[in-house]
XYZ file of C-alpha atoms in Angstrom:
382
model
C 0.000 0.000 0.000
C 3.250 2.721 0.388
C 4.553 1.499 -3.030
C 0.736 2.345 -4.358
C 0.702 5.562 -2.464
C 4.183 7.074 -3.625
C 3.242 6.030 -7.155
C -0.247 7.616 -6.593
C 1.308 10.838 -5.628
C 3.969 10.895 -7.917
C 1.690 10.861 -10.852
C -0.139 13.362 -9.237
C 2.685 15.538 -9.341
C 3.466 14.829 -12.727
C -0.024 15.759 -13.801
C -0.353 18.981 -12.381
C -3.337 20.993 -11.160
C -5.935 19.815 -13.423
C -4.881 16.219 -13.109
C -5.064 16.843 -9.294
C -8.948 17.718 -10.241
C -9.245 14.433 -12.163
C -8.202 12.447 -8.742
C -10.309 14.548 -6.401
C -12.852 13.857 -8.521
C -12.718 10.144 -8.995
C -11.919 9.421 -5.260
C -8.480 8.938 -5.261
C -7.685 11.660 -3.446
C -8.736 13.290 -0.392
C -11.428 15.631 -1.405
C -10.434 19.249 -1.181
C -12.513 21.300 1.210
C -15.329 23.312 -0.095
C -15.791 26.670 0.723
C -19.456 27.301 2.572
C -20.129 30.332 0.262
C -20.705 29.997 -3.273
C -17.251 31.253 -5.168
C -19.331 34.504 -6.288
C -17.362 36.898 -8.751
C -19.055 40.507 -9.509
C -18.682 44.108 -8.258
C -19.581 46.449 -5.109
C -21.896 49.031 -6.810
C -22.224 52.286 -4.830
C -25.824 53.901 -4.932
C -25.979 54.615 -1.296
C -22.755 54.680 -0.610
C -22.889 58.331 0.135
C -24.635 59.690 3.970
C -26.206 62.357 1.667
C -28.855 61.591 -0.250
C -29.215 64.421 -1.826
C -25.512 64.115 -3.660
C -25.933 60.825 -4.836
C -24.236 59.107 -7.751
C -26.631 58.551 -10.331
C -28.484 55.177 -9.824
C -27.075 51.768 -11.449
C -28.889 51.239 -14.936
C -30.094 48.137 -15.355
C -28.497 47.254 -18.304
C -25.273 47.228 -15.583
C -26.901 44.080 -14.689
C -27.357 42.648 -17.725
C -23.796 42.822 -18.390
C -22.618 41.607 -15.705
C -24.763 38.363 -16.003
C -23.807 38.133 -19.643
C -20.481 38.562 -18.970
C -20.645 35.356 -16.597
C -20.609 37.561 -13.103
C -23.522 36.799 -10.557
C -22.566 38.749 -7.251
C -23.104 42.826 -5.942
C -21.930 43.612 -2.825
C -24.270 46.864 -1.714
C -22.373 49.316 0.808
C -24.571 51.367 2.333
C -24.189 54.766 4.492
C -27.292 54.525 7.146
C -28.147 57.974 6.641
C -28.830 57.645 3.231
C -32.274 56.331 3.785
C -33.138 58.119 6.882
C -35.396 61.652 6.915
C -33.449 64.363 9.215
C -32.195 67.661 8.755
C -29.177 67.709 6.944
C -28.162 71.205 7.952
C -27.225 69.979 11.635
C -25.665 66.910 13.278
C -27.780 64.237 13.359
C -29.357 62.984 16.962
C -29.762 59.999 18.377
C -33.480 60.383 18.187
C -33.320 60.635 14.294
C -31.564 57.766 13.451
C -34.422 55.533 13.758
C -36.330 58.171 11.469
C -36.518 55.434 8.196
C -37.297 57.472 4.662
C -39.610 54.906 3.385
C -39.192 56.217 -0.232
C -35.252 55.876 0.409
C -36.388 52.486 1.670
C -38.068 51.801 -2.096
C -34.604 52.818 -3.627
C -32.850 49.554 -2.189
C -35.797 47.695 -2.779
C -35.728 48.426 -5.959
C -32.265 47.945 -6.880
C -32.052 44.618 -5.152
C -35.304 43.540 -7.807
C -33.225 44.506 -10.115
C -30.110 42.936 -9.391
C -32.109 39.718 -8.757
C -34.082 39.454 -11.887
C -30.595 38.926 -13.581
C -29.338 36.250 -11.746
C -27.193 38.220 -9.042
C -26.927 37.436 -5.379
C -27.060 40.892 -3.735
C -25.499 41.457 -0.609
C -26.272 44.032 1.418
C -23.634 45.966 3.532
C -23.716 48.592 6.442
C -21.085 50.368 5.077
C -21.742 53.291 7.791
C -23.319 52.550 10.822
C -24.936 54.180 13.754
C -21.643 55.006 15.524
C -18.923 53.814 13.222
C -17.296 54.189 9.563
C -13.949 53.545 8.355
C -14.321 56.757 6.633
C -14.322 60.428 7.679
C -17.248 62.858 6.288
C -20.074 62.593 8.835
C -20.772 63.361 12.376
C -22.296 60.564 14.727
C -24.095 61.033 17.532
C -22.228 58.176 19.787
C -19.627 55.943 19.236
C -20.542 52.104 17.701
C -18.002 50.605 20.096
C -18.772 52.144 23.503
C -22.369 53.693 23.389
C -25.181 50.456 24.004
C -27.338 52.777 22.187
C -25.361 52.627 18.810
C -25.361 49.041 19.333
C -29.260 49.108 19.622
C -29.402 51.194 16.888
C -27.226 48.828 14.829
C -29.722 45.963 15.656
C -32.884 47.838 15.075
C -31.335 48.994 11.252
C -30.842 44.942 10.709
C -33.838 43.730 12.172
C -35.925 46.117 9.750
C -33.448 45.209 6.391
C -34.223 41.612 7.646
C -37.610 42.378 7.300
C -38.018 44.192 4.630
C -36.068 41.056 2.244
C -38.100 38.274 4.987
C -39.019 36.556 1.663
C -35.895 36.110 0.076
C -33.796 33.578 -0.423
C -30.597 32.551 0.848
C -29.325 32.539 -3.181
C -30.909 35.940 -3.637
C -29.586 38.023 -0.627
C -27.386 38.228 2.409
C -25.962 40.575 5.416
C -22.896 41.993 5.402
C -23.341 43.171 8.771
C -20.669 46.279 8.955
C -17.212 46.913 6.499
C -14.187 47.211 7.855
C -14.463 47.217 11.601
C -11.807 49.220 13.577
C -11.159 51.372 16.532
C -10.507 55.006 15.523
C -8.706 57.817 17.816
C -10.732 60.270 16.129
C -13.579 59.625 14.132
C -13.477 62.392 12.139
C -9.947 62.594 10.992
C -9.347 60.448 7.963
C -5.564 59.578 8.644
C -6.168 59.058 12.169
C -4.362 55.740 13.836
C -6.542 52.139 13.326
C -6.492 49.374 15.140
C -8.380 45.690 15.707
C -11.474 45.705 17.975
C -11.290 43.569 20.879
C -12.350 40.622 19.774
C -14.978 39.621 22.650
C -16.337 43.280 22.068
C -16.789 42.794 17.952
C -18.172 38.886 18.850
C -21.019 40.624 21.034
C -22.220 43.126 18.322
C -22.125 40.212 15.548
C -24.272 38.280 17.738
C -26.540 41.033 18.036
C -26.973 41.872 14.527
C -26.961 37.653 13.375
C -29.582 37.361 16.144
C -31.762 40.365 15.088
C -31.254 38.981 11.407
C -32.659 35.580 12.397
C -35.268 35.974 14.620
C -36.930 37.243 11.632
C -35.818 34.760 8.817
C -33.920 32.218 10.350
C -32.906 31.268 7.078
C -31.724 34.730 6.287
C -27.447 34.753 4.976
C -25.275 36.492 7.600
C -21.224 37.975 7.009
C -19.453 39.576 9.304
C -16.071 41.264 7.657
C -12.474 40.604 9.156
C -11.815 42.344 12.383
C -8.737 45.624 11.837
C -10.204 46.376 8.841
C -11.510 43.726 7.118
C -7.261 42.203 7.730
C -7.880 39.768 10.144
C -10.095 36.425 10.657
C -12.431 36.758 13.637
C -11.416 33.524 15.726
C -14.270 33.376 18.359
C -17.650 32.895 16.242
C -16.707 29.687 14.486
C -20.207 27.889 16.175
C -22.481 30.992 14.585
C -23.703 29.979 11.104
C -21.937 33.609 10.001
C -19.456 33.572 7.097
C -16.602 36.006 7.028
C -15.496 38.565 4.600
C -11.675 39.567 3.915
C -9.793 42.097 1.370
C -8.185 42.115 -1.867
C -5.858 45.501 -1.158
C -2.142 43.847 -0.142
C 0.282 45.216 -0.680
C -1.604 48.405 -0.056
C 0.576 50.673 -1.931
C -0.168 48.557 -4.999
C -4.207 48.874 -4.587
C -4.187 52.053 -3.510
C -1.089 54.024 -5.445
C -1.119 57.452 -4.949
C -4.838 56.943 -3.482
C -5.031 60.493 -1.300
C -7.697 59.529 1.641
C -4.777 56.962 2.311
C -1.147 58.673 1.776
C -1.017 62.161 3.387
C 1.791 62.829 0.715
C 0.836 60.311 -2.347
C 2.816 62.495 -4.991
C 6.350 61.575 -2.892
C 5.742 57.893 -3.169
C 7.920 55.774 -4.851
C 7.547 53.765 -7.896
C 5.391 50.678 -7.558
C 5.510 47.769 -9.375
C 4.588 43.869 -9.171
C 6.103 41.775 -7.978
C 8.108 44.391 -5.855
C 10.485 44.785 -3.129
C 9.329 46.563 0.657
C 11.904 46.500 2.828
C 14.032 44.254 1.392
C 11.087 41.690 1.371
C 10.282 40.352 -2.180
C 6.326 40.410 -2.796
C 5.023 38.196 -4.792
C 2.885 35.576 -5.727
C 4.093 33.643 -2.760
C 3.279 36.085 -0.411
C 0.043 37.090 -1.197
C -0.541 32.932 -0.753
C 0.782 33.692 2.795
C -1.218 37.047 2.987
C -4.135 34.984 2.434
C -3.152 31.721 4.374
C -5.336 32.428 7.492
C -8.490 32.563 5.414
C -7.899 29.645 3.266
C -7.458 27.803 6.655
C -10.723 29.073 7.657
C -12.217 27.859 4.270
C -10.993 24.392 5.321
C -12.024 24.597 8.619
C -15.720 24.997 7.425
C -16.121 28.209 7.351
C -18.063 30.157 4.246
C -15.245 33.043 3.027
C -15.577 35.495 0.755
C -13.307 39.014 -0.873
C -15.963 41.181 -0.452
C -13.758 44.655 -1.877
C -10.402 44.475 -3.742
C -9.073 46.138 -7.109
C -6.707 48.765 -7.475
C -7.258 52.737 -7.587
C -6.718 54.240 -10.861
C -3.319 55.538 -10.526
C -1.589 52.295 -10.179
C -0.094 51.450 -13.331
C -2.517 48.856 -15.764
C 0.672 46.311 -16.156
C 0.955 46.587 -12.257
C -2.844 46.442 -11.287
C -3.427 43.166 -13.853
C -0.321 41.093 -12.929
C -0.931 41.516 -9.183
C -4.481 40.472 -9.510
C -3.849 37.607 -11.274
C -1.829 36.422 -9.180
C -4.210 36.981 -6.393
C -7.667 36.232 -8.338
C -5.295 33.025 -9.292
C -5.005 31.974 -5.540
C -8.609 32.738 -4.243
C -9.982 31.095 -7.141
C -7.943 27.753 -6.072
C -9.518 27.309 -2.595
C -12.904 28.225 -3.839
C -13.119 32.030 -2.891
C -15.074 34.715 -4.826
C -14.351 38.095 -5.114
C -16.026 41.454 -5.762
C -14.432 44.680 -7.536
C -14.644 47.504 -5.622
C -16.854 49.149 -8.391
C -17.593 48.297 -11.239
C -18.200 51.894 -12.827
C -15.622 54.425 -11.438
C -11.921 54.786 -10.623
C -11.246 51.002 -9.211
C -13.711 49.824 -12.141
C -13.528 48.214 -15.801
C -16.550 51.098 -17.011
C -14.701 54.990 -16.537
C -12.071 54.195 -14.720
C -10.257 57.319 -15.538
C -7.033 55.513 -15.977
C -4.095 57.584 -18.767
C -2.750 54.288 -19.152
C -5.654 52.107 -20.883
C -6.274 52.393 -24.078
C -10.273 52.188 -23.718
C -13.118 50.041 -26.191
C -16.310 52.197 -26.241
C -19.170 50.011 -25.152
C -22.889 51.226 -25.940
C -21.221 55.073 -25.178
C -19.106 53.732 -21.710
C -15.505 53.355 -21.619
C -14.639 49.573 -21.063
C -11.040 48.449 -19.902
C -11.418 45.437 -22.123
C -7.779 43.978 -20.726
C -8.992 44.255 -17.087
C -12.475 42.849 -17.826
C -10.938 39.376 -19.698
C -8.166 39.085 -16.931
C -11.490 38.701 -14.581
C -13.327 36.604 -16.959
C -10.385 34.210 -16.306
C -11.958 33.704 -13.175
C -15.805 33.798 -13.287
């Protein structure tokens, strides 16, 4: 049986990835572990992205969606500022009072756009990009703080209990929670560059609870994701018996997704060149190390635990030949252990529609500006 095994393997080898395939499949090899979450591929789209409704980008067409289903995608990720859909007065601060007060039409907006998004074959998932208390980003004044105020954490669960509502009837396929991006602590929530770090992790368990609970108790079928703790960076270790799946990043090595990008370097213009692979440090980064960048959530993958890249991409001043080498080599190793991914954007600067880029030579498609080389390097991967 070691003579069979060693010859087993060594063909194996010889074979190579999709001969590896052959063997899982016939039963000659351990099977691979499956990731919980289907491997969706597709695009964050930004309607509500901004706290003020009233400066909105214009709403996604729905030919958007047709494309994207035609063009083999099948995922949105929705980020959301609360405030978007509340009615207040925007001249002043909002209170604590008002952030219960829900804009019903606002409401019909999301509603809408989900119908949409559904009709063409595209799980939406729905993201509390700001919430009451918290945001990665500067740009609006809360009335308490997410992490230390009980009634920002009520006010978190009351916003999810209602979206939970609102979508009882959908399915599992159709719609999930991305409960809030990019959780941090913040010295000062109102200064862009000011210093980040990981929420303590019993602290970030109790508000996922809340929110999963609040979710459930209306649907208990309903699809909950939490993102990484310290920014969407790190796995959250202490939820693994909560049917919640977890959503990580696409943006290492940072100065490659976000070259020159100016709500992250105070002084972008006195960076140095990028390139990929590239050197920090005297570290070589490569395809190697993004496996090892992404090691912890592949183990969680094959520890049984759904995992998804809910934002990656790179900002349009990163060189084209940079930003398409490095994510191919990362699209390359999600893709392996079964893990989707979605574009920050899919119209606008981290986008393959008006991207804005001098360095792509764009194909005009039905009067939009397609990066045709960016959009077949990610229909490598759908």
């Amino acid at each position: 049986m070691q003579r069979r095994e060693m010859i087993k393997k060594a063909g194996a080898l010889a074979l190579g990835a999709p001969g590896l395939s052959l063997l899982h499949k016939a039963g000659l090899l351990p099977a691979k572990p499956v990731n919980k979450l289907p491997r969706w591929k597709g695009f964050n789209v930004l309607d509500f992205f901004n706290p003020d409704s009233g400066n909105k980008r214009q709403s996604t067409p729905e030919e958007y969606f047709r494309w994207m289903a035609d063009w083999g995608f099948d995922f949105i990720r929705v980020p959301m500022a609360y405030p978007y859909y509340l009615d207040f007065d925007r001249t002043r601060p909002i209170t604590k009072e008002e952030v219960y007060h829900i804009d019903v039409e606002r409401v019909h907006e999301v509603v809408e756009l989900v119908e949409r998004a559904n009709r063409h074959g595209l799980h939406v998932s729905l993201n509390l990009h700001r919430a009451p208390g918290f945001c990665i980003n500067a740009g609006f004044e809360e009335p308490y703080n997410l992490w230390k105020d009980p009634e920002a954490q009520e006010a978190f669960t009351f916003h999810w209990a209602y979206w939970a509502k609102v979508f009882r009837n959908k399915t599992r396929d159709q719609i999930s929670f991305d409960l809030l991006n990019e959780p941090c602590l913040r010295e000062d929530m109102n200064d862009q560059f000011s210093r980040r770090s990981a929420v303590p992790a019993a602290l970030y368990r109790s508000l996922i609870v809340k929110g999963f609970d609040a979710i459930r108790l209306v649907n208990p079928k309903h699809l909950v994701i939490a993102d990484g703790n310290n920014i969407g960076a790190e796995v959250i270790d202490n939820i693994a018996e909560l049917d919640v799946a977890q959503s990580c990043r696409g943006y290492a090595p940072g100065l490659v997704s976000h070259y020159k990008a100016p709500w992250v370097f105070q002084h972008p213009d006195d960076l140095p060149e990028v390139s990929w692979p590239s050197m920090d440090n005297g570290q070589l980064q490569d395809k190697s190390w993004l496996r090892k960048h992404f090691a912890p959530w592949i183990a969680l993958v094959e520890q049984g635990t759904g995992v998804h890249c809910g934002e990656c991409g790179a900002w349009r001043e990163t060189p084209h030949p940079v930003a398409l080498a490095w994510m191919d080599d990362m699209f390359s190793i999600l893709t392996e252990h079964g893990i989707g991914f979605a574009l920050w954007e899919f119209d606008g600067d981290f986008g393959i529609l008006n991207s804005r880029r001098n360095d792509v030579q764009y194909v005009d498609w039905y009067g939009q500006k397609l990066d045709q080389k960016m959009l077949t390097l990610l229909k490598k991967f759908v």
